[in-house]
Amino acid sequence: MPTLVMKFGGTSVANLDRIRRAAKRVGVEVAKGYDVIVIVSAMSGKTNELVGWVNETSPLHDAREYDSVVSSGENVTAGLMALTLQEMGVPARSWQGWQVPLMTTSAHSQARIEEIPTENINTKFKEGMKVAVVAGFQGISPEGRITTLGRGGSDTTAVAFAAAFDAERCDIYTDVDGVYTTDPRICDKARKLDKIAFEEMLELASLGAKVLQTRSVELAMRYKVKLRVLSSFEEQSDEAGTLVCDEEEIMESNVVAGVAYSRDEAKLTAVSVADRPGIAATIFGCLTDAVVNVDMIVQNISDDGRTDMTFSCPTDQVARAEKALGDYKDSGELNFSEVIADTEVAKVSVVGIGMRSQSGVAAKMFKVLSDEGINIKVITTSEIKISVLIERKYMELAVQALHDAFELEKA
Ligand code: ADP
Ligand code: ASP
Ligand code: MG
């Protein structure tokens, strides 16, 4: 039997009615002759609630216990989905990550999938089971502890299963009907794309478009998984949604494919750092040791042998970054004057493969922002994207203005 992977996100399993609706979709695919692997998220809001409970109980918590708590939301929906399918007369059972077992690294709360043995589930398919329901987002470490794959990780569970079982397709059912030129929730002119190239989706995801977890796109690209994003709220044809595919499969595309944003960014500046070899290595080495994910970096022109070093990181890592730099400062090795944190910033990015061959995108982006009176604090570029850090209150305005200026509403 051909295998299909169907993943249902939090809003698609938010209550028993929605689980029933999702199970009906699964039933349609079973009727077509597929063996189906269903990956479920926790009910929407559940994971946030669990994370909140952990933080309230223990702000500097043991990451292993964090994982054991926050992974539990998916256990509930996996069992309920299996029961719903059984009620519909579809032979189904649930698996928690450790039962598969979905083997991961030991990097708790950010684990990476290492291996998915197929024997267990395949034996059941051979015995006549039609649907394996697997709890997304969770796995088991070599030490035998429960791990989680980072927020949004059920997407990655789904793609990894599609690769391991050589599935015909991996369908990601969510609360929008595909991948858009930008988040349709903040720009009403956003246009749904029929296809998007892996490279562009990878950039958009890593720059904040949470419709797919970045790692899931990486895996789909590496293992050539046919990946589709579609709505769980509408009747679906085989052509529905957005297909994430190779660049060659897309005939025509705009220079800029999409605009992404990331709200929870912070900018930190170490003021008046000695400008000598090894300083950047020391600063960013100490931030790495403190597990701060540094994103953008700028070093100012040196004045009198001293310079300012500015970088960005997620808002919830600011305290850790300040502490790490503060500890070093006191040790005398860095002797900068102070660290200034600006936690009211956001990152806005334009992404497009067309930028490889067309110049002027950056100039246009900066002009659009300046026409709106938006000051740019930090800029970074790569071959197919340009990102700027701006004041957070201008984020939505910037996204909409860039969407207009690059005419993304037009195909
Ligand atoms: P799920 O719970 O199904 O995993 P998510 O909330 O993680 O769903 O992802 C879907 C959301 O991603 C949408 O509701 C939308 O607001 C957001 N999003 C951000 N950028 C985009 C984009 N370019 N295209 C579609 N959705 C986007
Ligand atoms: N429930 C997890 C989260 O909210 C995983 C997922 O939904 O993909 O991050
Ligand atoms: Mg998600």
Short mmCIF file of C-alpha atoms and ligand atoms in Angstrom, two decimals:
data_model
loop_
_atom_site.label_atom_id
_atom_site.label_comp_id
_atom_site.label_asym_id
_atom_site.label_seq_id
_atom_site.Cartn_x
_atom_site.Cartn_y
_atom_site.Cartn_z
CA MET A 1 0.00 0.00 0.00
CA PRO A 2 1.24 3.55 -0.70
CA THR A 3 1.76 5.59 2.45
CA LEU A 4 0.58 9.11 3.11
CA VAL A 5 1.56 11.37 6.01
CA MET A 6 -1.09 13.84 7.22
CA LYS A 7 -0.19 16.34 9.95
CA PHE A 8 -2.83 18.30 11.86
CA GLY A 9 -1.72 21.44 13.70
CA GLY A 10 -3.11 22.78 16.97
CA THR A 11 -6.12 24.66 15.60
CA SER A 12 -7.06 21.62 13.49
CA VAL A 13 -7.40 19.47 16.64
CA ALA A 14 -8.51 22.25 19.02
CA ASN A 15 -11.62 20.38 20.24
CA LEU A 16 -13.48 17.11 19.72
CA ASP A 17 -15.47 18.46 16.75
CA ARG A 18 -12.30 19.50 14.95
CA ILE A 19 -10.69 16.15 15.70
CA ARG A 20 -13.76 14.49 14.14
CA ARG A 21 -13.47 16.71 11.09
CA ALA A 22 -9.77 15.89 10.73
CA ALA A 23 -10.49 12.17 11.20
CA LYS A 24 -13.01 12.37 8.34
CA ARG A 25 -10.27 13.78 6.09
CA VAL A 26 -8.08 10.87 7.10
CA GLY A 27 -10.96 8.49 6.30
CA VAL A 28 -11.14 9.92 2.76
CA GLU A 29 -7.48 9.05 2.16
CA VAL A 30 -7.87 5.59 3.71
CA ALA A 31 -10.79 4.96 1.32
CA LYS A 32 -8.46 5.80 -1.58
CA GLY A 33 -6.25 2.89 -0.48
CA TYR A 34 -3.52 4.63 1.50
CA ASP A 35 -1.92 3.48 4.71
CA VAL A 36 -1.93 6.75 6.62
CA ILE A 37 0.42 8.07 9.27
CA VAL A 38 -1.28 10.91 11.11
CA ILE A 39 0.90 13.31 13.09
CA VAL A 40 -0.94 15.45 15.61
CA SER A 41 -0.06 18.60 17.52
CA ALA A 42 -1.45 19.45 20.93
CA MET A 43 -4.79 21.27 21.02
CA SER A 44 -4.13 24.94 20.23
CA GLY A 45 -3.01 26.92 23.26
CA LYS A 46 -2.12 23.76 25.19
CA THR A 47 1.63 23.87 24.66
CA ASN A 48 1.74 27.55 25.65
CA GLU A 49 -0.15 26.70 28.82
CA LEU A 50 2.26 23.87 29.65
CA VAL A 51 5.30 26.07 28.99
CA GLY A 52 3.74 28.71 31.27
CA TRP A 53 3.29 26.18 34.06
CA VAL A 54 6.90 25.05 33.79
CA ASN A 55 8.22 28.62 33.88
CA GLU A 56 6.02 29.51 36.83
CA THR A 57 7.16 26.45 38.76
CA SER A 58 10.83 26.81 37.93
CA PRO A 59 12.19 29.79 35.96
CA LEU A 60 15.62 28.20 35.43
CA HIS A 61 14.13 24.74 34.94
CA ASP A 62 15.70 21.37 34.23
CA ALA A 63 15.20 21.03 30.46
CA ARG A 64 14.49 17.29 30.80
CA GLU A 65 11.49 17.99 32.98
CA TYR A 66 10.40 20.83 30.68
CA ASP A 67 10.26 18.27 27.87
CA SER A 68 8.38 15.74 29.92
CA VAL A 69 5.71 18.35 30.68
CA VAL A 70 5.37 20.17 27.35
CA SER A 71 5.34 16.96 25.27
CA SER A 72 2.19 15.80 27.03
CA GLY A 73 -0.27 17.89 24.99
CA GLU A 74 0.37 15.72 21.94
CA ASN A 75 -0.29 12.50 23.90
CA VAL A 76 -3.87 13.60 24.50
CA THR A 77 -4.67 14.43 20.86
CA ALA A 78 -2.97 11.27 19.55
CA GLY A 79 -5.16 9.06 21.75
CA LEU A 80 -8.32 11.04 20.96
CA MET A 81 -7.61 10.90 17.22
CA ALA A 82 -7.11 7.12 17.35
CA LEU A 83 -10.35 6.72 19.30
CA THR A 84 -12.26 8.93 16.86
CA LEU A 85 -11.01 6.88 13.91
CA GLN A 86 -11.97 3.65 15.67
CA GLU A 87 -15.46 5.07 16.26
CA MET A 88 -15.65 5.67 12.50
CA GLY A 89 -14.74 2.04 11.89
CA VAL A 90 -11.18 2.79 10.73
CA PRO A 91 -8.57 0.47 12.30
CA ALA A 92 -6.18 2.85 14.07
CA ARG A 93 -3.90 3.10 17.11
CA SER A 94 -1.75 5.77 18.67
CA TRP A 95 1.98 5.94 19.30
CA GLN A 96 3.88 8.27 21.58
CA GLY A 97 7.34 9.22 20.35
CA TRP A 98 9.19 6.80 22.63
CA GLN A 99 7.03 3.88 21.50
CA VAL A 100 8.03 4.21 17.83
CA PRO A 101 10.77 4.88 19.03
CA LEU A 102 11.59 8.23 17.45
CA MET A 103 15.24 8.60 18.42
CA THR A 104 16.62 12.11 18.92
CA THR A 105 19.72 13.87 20.20
CA SER A 106 19.85 14.83 23.89
CA ALA A 107 19.47 18.56 23.18
CA HIS A 108 16.36 18.94 25.34
CA SER A 109 13.73 21.38 24.06
CA GLN A 110 15.61 21.64 20.75
CA ALA A 111 16.35 18.00 19.95
CA ARG A 112 17.07 16.78 16.43
CA ILE A 113 15.68 13.58 15.01
CA GLU A 114 18.33 10.89 14.51
CA GLU A 115 16.35 7.84 13.48
CA ILE A 116 12.82 6.53 12.97
CA PRO A 117 12.66 2.72 12.84
CA THR A 118 9.73 1.64 10.67
CA GLU A 119 9.31 -2.01 11.78
CA ASN A 120 6.92 -1.41 14.62
CA ILE A 121 4.36 0.55 12.62
CA ASN A 122 4.84 -1.43 9.40
CA THR A 123 4.06 -4.67 11.23
CA LYS A 124 0.76 -3.18 12.33
CA PHE A 125 -0.01 -1.99 8.79
CA LYS A 126 0.61 -5.55 7.57
CA GLU A 127 -1.79 -6.84 10.20
CA GLY A 128 -4.55 -4.62 8.78
CA MET A 129 -4.24 -1.41 10.74
CA LYS A 130 -5.01 1.51 8.41
CA VAL A 131 -3.90 4.53 10.42
CA ALA A 132 -0.95 5.04 12.75
CA VAL A 133 -1.54 8.15 14.83
CA VAL A 134 1.74 9.53 16.16
CA ALA A 135 2.16 12.27 18.75
CA GLY A 136 4.18 15.02 17.05
CA PHE A 137 6.95 17.18 18.54
CA GLN A 138 8.40 14.47 20.83
CA GLY A 139 11.01 11.75 20.85
CA ILE A 140 13.40 9.90 23.11
CA SER A 141 17.08 10.64 23.80
CA PRO A 142 19.88 8.04 23.90
CA GLU A 143 19.61 8.35 27.70
CA GLY A 144 15.99 7.24 27.53
CA ARG A 145 14.52 10.64 28.42
CA ILE A 146 11.60 12.30 26.60
CA THR A 147 12.72 15.11 24.28
CA THR A 148 10.93 17.78 22.24
CA LEU A 149 11.89 19.22 18.87
CA GLY A 150 11.44 22.97 19.42
CA ARG A 151 8.23 24.97 18.99
CA GLY A 152 6.36 24.03 15.84
CA GLY A 153 8.20 20.69 15.88
CA SER A 154 5.26 18.55 14.76
CA ASP A 155 5.90 19.74 11.20
CA THR A 156 9.35 18.18 11.48
CA THR A 157 7.96 14.96 12.93
CA ALA A 158 5.64 14.75 9.90
CA VAL A 159 8.34 15.29 7.29
CA ALA A 160 10.72 12.89 9.05
CA PHE A 161 8.04 10.17 9.02
CA ALA A 162 7.34 10.85 5.34
CA ALA A 163 11.06 10.37 4.62
CA ALA A 164 11.40 7.26 6.79
CA PHE A 165 8.31 5.56 5.31
CA ASP A 166 8.97 6.80 1.78
CA ALA A 167 5.50 8.36 1.76
CA GLU A 168 3.90 9.52 -1.44
CA ARG A 169 3.28 12.95 0.11
CA CYS A 170 3.40 14.83 3.39
CA ASP A 171 0.29 16.99 3.83
CA ILE A 172 0.46 19.68 6.52
CA TYR A 173 -3.09 20.64 7.50
CA THR A 174 -3.29 24.02 9.21
CA ASP A 175 -5.52 27.06 9.75
CA VAL A 176 -4.59 28.82 6.49
CA ASP A 177 -5.06 27.29 3.05
CA GLY A 178 -1.41 27.38 2.04
CA VAL A 179 1.79 29.39 2.10
CA TYR A 180 1.17 33.07 1.34
CA THR A 181 3.40 35.88 0.09
CA THR A 182 3.31 37.05 3.70
CA ASP A 183 1.34 36.25 6.86
CA PRO A 184 -2.32 36.73 5.78
CA ARG A 185 -3.12 37.71 9.37
CA ILE A 186 -1.21 40.97 9.13
CA CYS A 187 -1.56 41.78 5.42
CA ASP A 188 -4.93 41.37 3.76
CA LYS A 189 -3.36 41.63 0.30
CA ALA A 190 -1.26 38.50 0.93
CA ARG A 191 -1.62 36.06 -1.96
CA LYS A 192 -1.64 32.30 -1.68
CA LEU A 193 1.15 30.64 -3.66
CA ASP A 194 0.44 27.43 -5.61
CA LYS A 195 4.10 26.49 -5.39
CA ILE A 196 7.12 27.75 -3.51
CA ALA A 197 10.74 26.67 -3.88
CA PHE A 198 12.40 24.83 -0.97
CA GLU A 199 15.11 27.50 -0.68
CA GLU A 200 12.56 30.30 -0.41
CA MET A 201 10.41 28.40 2.07
CA LEU A 202 13.50 27.63 4.12
CA GLU A 203 14.41 31.34 4.33
CA LEU A 204 10.84 32.44 5.05
CA ALA A 205 10.52 29.84 7.82
CA SER A 206 13.85 30.68 9.40
CA LEU A 207 13.02 34.41 9.24
CA GLY A 208 9.78 33.95 11.16
CA ALA A 209 6.99 32.60 8.90
CA LYS A 210 5.79 29.99 11.33
CA VAL A 211 3.57 28.12 8.87
CA LEU A 212 6.34 25.47 8.69
CA GLN A 213 9.12 24.78 11.17
CA THR A 214 12.47 25.51 9.49
CA ARG A 215 13.87 22.08 10.21
CA SER A 216 10.90 20.42 8.46
CA VAL A 217 11.73 22.28 5.25
CA GLU A 218 15.40 21.30 5.55
CA LEU A 219 14.43 17.65 5.90
CA ALA A 220 11.94 17.78 3.02
CA MET A 221 14.62 19.29 0.82
CA ARG A 222 17.24 16.74 1.79
CA TYR A 223 15.02 13.67 1.47
CA LYS A 224 12.96 14.92 -1.48
CA VAL A 225 9.68 14.73 0.38
CA LYS A 226 6.68 16.03 -1.54
CA LEU A 227 5.49 18.61 0.97
CA ARG A 228 2.12 20.34 0.82
CA VAL A 229 0.48 22.91 3.11
CA LEU A 230 -3.32 23.10 3.11
CA SER A 231 -6.34 24.02 5.19
CA SER A 232 -8.11 21.56 7.45
CA PHE A 233 -11.24 23.73 7.36
CA GLU A 234 -12.12 23.38 3.68
CA GLU A 235 -12.97 20.52 1.38
CA GLN A 236 -9.75 19.63 -0.37
CA SER A 237 -8.87 18.45 -3.84
CA ASP A 238 -5.56 16.82 -4.72
CA GLU A 239 -4.40 20.18 -6.13
CA ALA A 240 -5.28 22.26 -3.07
CA GLY A 241 -2.88 24.25 -0.93
CA THR A 242 0.75 25.08 -1.64
CA LEU A 243 3.34 22.62 -2.87
CA VAL A 244 6.89 23.16 -1.59
CA CYS A 245 9.07 21.95 -4.44
CA ASP A 246 12.31 22.29 -6.38
CA GLU A 247 13.05 25.62 -7.99
CA GLU A 248 12.99 23.96 -11.45
CA GLU A 249 9.32 23.05 -11.02
CA ILE A 250 8.32 26.72 -10.86
CA MET A 251 7.98 28.34 -14.27
CA GLU A 252 7.70 32.03 -13.44
CA SER A 253 8.21 33.78 -10.17
CA ASN A 254 8.58 37.29 -8.80
CA VAL A 255 12.01 38.58 -7.81
CA VAL A 256 10.73 38.76 -4.25
CA ALA A 257 8.67 35.71 -3.31
CA GLY A 258 7.60 36.79 0.15
CA VAL A 259 7.97 38.97 3.20
CA ALA A 260 8.59 37.48 6.64
CA TYR A 261 8.73 39.04 10.08
CA SER A 262 9.85 38.07 13.51
CA ARG A 263 8.31 40.00 16.38
CA ASP A 264 10.32 38.78 19.35
CA GLU A 265 13.71 40.23 18.58
CA ALA A 266 16.03 42.23 20.79
CA LYS A 267 19.08 44.34 19.99
CA LEU A 268 22.02 44.45 22.38
CA THR A 269 25.05 46.68 22.17
CA ALA A 270 28.28 46.26 24.07
CA VAL A 271 29.47 49.87 24.24
CA SER A 272 33.08 50.91 23.83
CA VAL A 273 34.77 47.56 23.41
CA ALA A 274 38.53 47.48 22.82
CA ASP A 275 39.05 47.09 19.05
CA ARG A 276 41.70 44.39 18.88
CA PRO A 277 41.99 40.85 17.46
CA GLY A 278 40.03 38.26 19.41
CA ILE A 279 37.35 40.53 20.86
CA ALA A 280 34.55 39.30 18.59
CA ALA A 281 35.64 35.72 19.28
CA THR A 282 35.49 36.38 23.02
CA ILE A 283 32.09 38.11 22.99
CA PHE A 284 30.35 35.61 20.76
CA GLY A 285 32.12 32.68 22.37
CA CYS A 286 30.73 33.67 25.74
CA LEU A 287 27.25 34.10 24.21
CA THR A 288 27.47 30.65 22.63
CA ASP A 289 28.44 29.15 25.99
CA ALA A 290 25.34 30.81 27.48
CA VAL A 291 23.19 29.28 24.67
CA VAL A 292 22.22 32.64 23.19
CA ASN A 293 21.20 32.38 19.53
CA VAL A 294 22.83 35.43 18.00
CA ASP A 295 21.39 36.45 14.66
CA MET A 296 22.47 39.80 13.18
CA ILE A 297 25.83 41.39 14.05
CA VAL A 298 27.32 44.83 13.38
CA GLN A 299 30.57 46.30 14.52
CA ASN A 300 30.88 50.09 14.34
CA ILE A 301 33.85 51.97 12.97
CA SER A 302 36.48 52.16 15.62
CA ASP A 303 37.17 55.46 17.35
CA ASP A 304 40.33 55.82 19.39
CA GLY A 305 40.85 52.07 19.50
CA ARG A 306 37.35 51.39 20.84
CA THR A 307 34.18 50.30 19.07
CA ASP A 308 30.54 49.31 19.70
CA MET A 309 29.47 45.75 19.02
CA THR A 310 25.77 45.27 18.29
CA PHE A 311 23.88 42.01 17.84
CA SER A 312 20.35 40.68 17.89
CA CYS A 313 18.85 37.65 19.65
CA PRO A 314 15.37 36.43 20.69
CA THR A 315 13.77 38.57 23.42
CA ASP A 316 13.55 35.69 25.87
CA GLN A 317 17.35 35.27 25.76
CA VAL A 318 18.19 38.87 26.66
CA ALA A 319 18.56 38.21 30.38
CA ARG A 320 20.92 35.31 29.66
CA ALA A 321 22.97 37.40 27.21
CA GLU A 322 23.25 40.32 29.64
CA LYS A 323 24.32 38.02 32.44
CA ALA A 324 26.92 36.25 30.28
CA LEU A 325 28.43 39.53 29.07
CA GLY A 326 28.25 41.03 32.55
CA ASP A 327 30.17 38.10 34.03
CA TYR A 328 32.88 38.51 31.41
CA LYS A 329 33.01 42.26 31.88
CA ASP A 330 33.72 41.80 35.55
CA SER A 331 36.43 39.28 34.76
CA GLY A 332 38.23 42.18 33.08
CA GLU A 333 38.76 40.41 29.78
CA LEU A 334 36.26 42.49 27.80
CA ASN A 335 36.20 45.77 29.73
CA PHE A 336 33.52 47.49 27.66
CA SER A 337 31.61 50.30 29.38
CA GLU A 338 28.05 48.87 29.38
CA VAL A 339 25.51 46.69 27.58
CA ILE A 340 22.45 48.45 26.23
CA ALA A 341 19.40 46.28 25.42
CA ASP A 342 16.58 47.38 23.13
CA THR A 343 13.74 44.87 23.43
CA GLU A 344 11.25 46.81 21.30
CA VAL A 345 12.53 45.74 17.88
CA ALA A 346 11.34 43.38 15.16
CA LYS A 347 12.95 41.88 12.09
CA VAL A 348 11.40 42.22 8.65
CA SER A 349 12.83 40.36 5.66
CA VAL A 350 12.23 40.04 1.94
CA VAL A 351 13.05 36.69 0.34
CA GLY A 352 13.38 35.60 -3.27
CA ILE A 353 15.54 33.42 -5.46
CA GLY A 354 15.26 36.13 -8.14
CA MET A 355 17.60 38.32 -6.08
CA ARG A 356 20.49 36.15 -7.21
CA SER A 357 20.25 37.63 -10.68
CA GLN A 358 18.55 40.98 -10.10
CA SER A 359 20.14 43.88 -8.27
CA GLY A 360 18.40 46.84 -6.68
CA VAL A 361 16.15 44.94 -4.28
CA ALA A 362 17.99 46.24 -1.21
CA ALA A 363 17.94 49.83 -2.43
CA LYS A 364 14.22 49.56 -3.11
CA MET A 365 13.53 48.01 0.28
CA PHE A 366 15.41 50.78 2.10
CA LYS A 367 13.63 53.47 0.06
CA VAL A 368 10.21 52.00 0.90
CA LEU A 369 11.03 52.00 4.60
CA SER A 370 12.43 55.51 4.49
CA ASP A 371 9.29 56.77 2.69
CA GLU A 372 7.29 55.39 5.61
CA GLY A 373 9.60 57.18 8.07
CA ILE A 374 10.92 53.87 9.44
CA ASN A 375 14.48 53.92 10.72
CA ILE A 376 16.64 50.85 10.05
CA LYS A 377 18.74 49.76 13.02
CA VAL A 378 20.60 46.75 11.62
CA ILE A 379 20.80 45.19 8.14
CA THR A 380 21.89 41.72 7.04
CA THR A 381 21.80 40.15 3.61
CA SER A 382 22.40 36.82 1.97
CA GLU A 383 22.12 35.71 -1.63
CA ILE A 384 18.33 35.43 -1.51
CA LYS A 385 17.22 37.61 1.40
CA ILE A 386 17.56 41.03 3.00
CA SER A 387 16.64 41.54 6.65
CA VAL A 388 16.31 44.72 8.65
CA LEU A 389 15.80 45.34 12.33
CA ILE A 390 13.31 48.13 13.01
CA GLU A 391 11.20 49.48 15.87
CA ARG A 392 8.54 46.88 16.65
CA LYS A 393 5.63 49.32 16.42
CA TYR A 394 6.37 49.75 12.69
CA MET A 395 6.57 46.04 11.91
CA GLU A 396 3.12 45.56 10.35
CA LEU A 397 3.39 48.84 8.44
CA ALA A 398 6.76 47.73 7.04
CA VAL A 399 5.43 44.33 5.96
CA GLN A 400 2.43 45.90 4.22
CA ALA A 401 4.49 48.63 2.53
CA LEU A 402 7.04 46.12 1.23
CA HIS A 403 4.28 43.78 0.05
CA ASP A 404 2.79 46.69 -1.94
CA ALA A 405 6.08 47.99 -3.28
CA PHE A 406 7.21 44.60 -4.60
CA GLU A 407 3.69 44.02 -6.00
CA LEU A 408 3.38 40.64 -4.32
CA GLU A 409 -0.41 40.62 -4.67
CA LYS A 410 0.18 40.08 -8.42
CA ALA A 411 1.30 36.71 -9.75
P1 ADP B 1 -0.31 24.93 13.19
O1 ADP B 1 -0.86 25.06 14.56
O2 ADP B 1 -1.28 24.31 12.23
O3 ADP B 1 1.04 24.30 13.14
P2 ADP B 1 0.88 27.55 12.97
O4 ADP B 1 0.20 28.60 13.78
O5 ADP B 1 2.14 26.98 13.49
O6 ADP B 1 -0.19 26.43 12.64
O7 ADP B 1 1.19 28.11 11.51
C1 ADP B 1 0.14 28.68 10.74
C2 ADP B 1 0.19 30.20 10.84
O8 ADP B 1 1.37 30.68 10.20
C3 ADP B 1 -0.92 30.92 10.12
O9 ADP B 1 -2.06 31.02 10.91
C4 ADP B 1 -0.31 32.28 9.78
O10 ADP B 1 -0.72 33.28 10.68
C5 ADP B 1 1.19 32.07 9.99
N1 ADP B 1 1.99 32.48 8.84
C6 ADP B 1 3.08 33.28 8.91
N2 ADP B 1 3.59 33.51 7.70
C7 ADP B 1 2.81 32.84 6.81
C8 ADP B 1 2.84 32.70 5.39
N3 ADP B 1 3.79 33.28 4.64
N4 ADP B 1 1.89 31.94 4.81
C9 ADP B 1 0.93 31.34 5.56
N5 ADP B 1 0.85 31.46 6.90
C10 ADP B 1 1.78 32.19 7.54
N1 ASP B 2 2.56 21.72 20.12
C1 ASP B 2 3.89 22.15 19.76
C2 ASP B 2 3.94 23.68 19.71
O1 ASP B 2 2.95 24.34 19.93
C3 ASP B 2 4.37 21.53 18.49
C4 ASP B 2 3.56 21.85 17.26
O2 ASP B 2 2.39 22.22 17.35
O3 ASP B 2 4.10 21.74 16.16
O4 ASP B 2 5.00 24.22 19.49
MG MG B 3 2.97 25.07 13.53
#
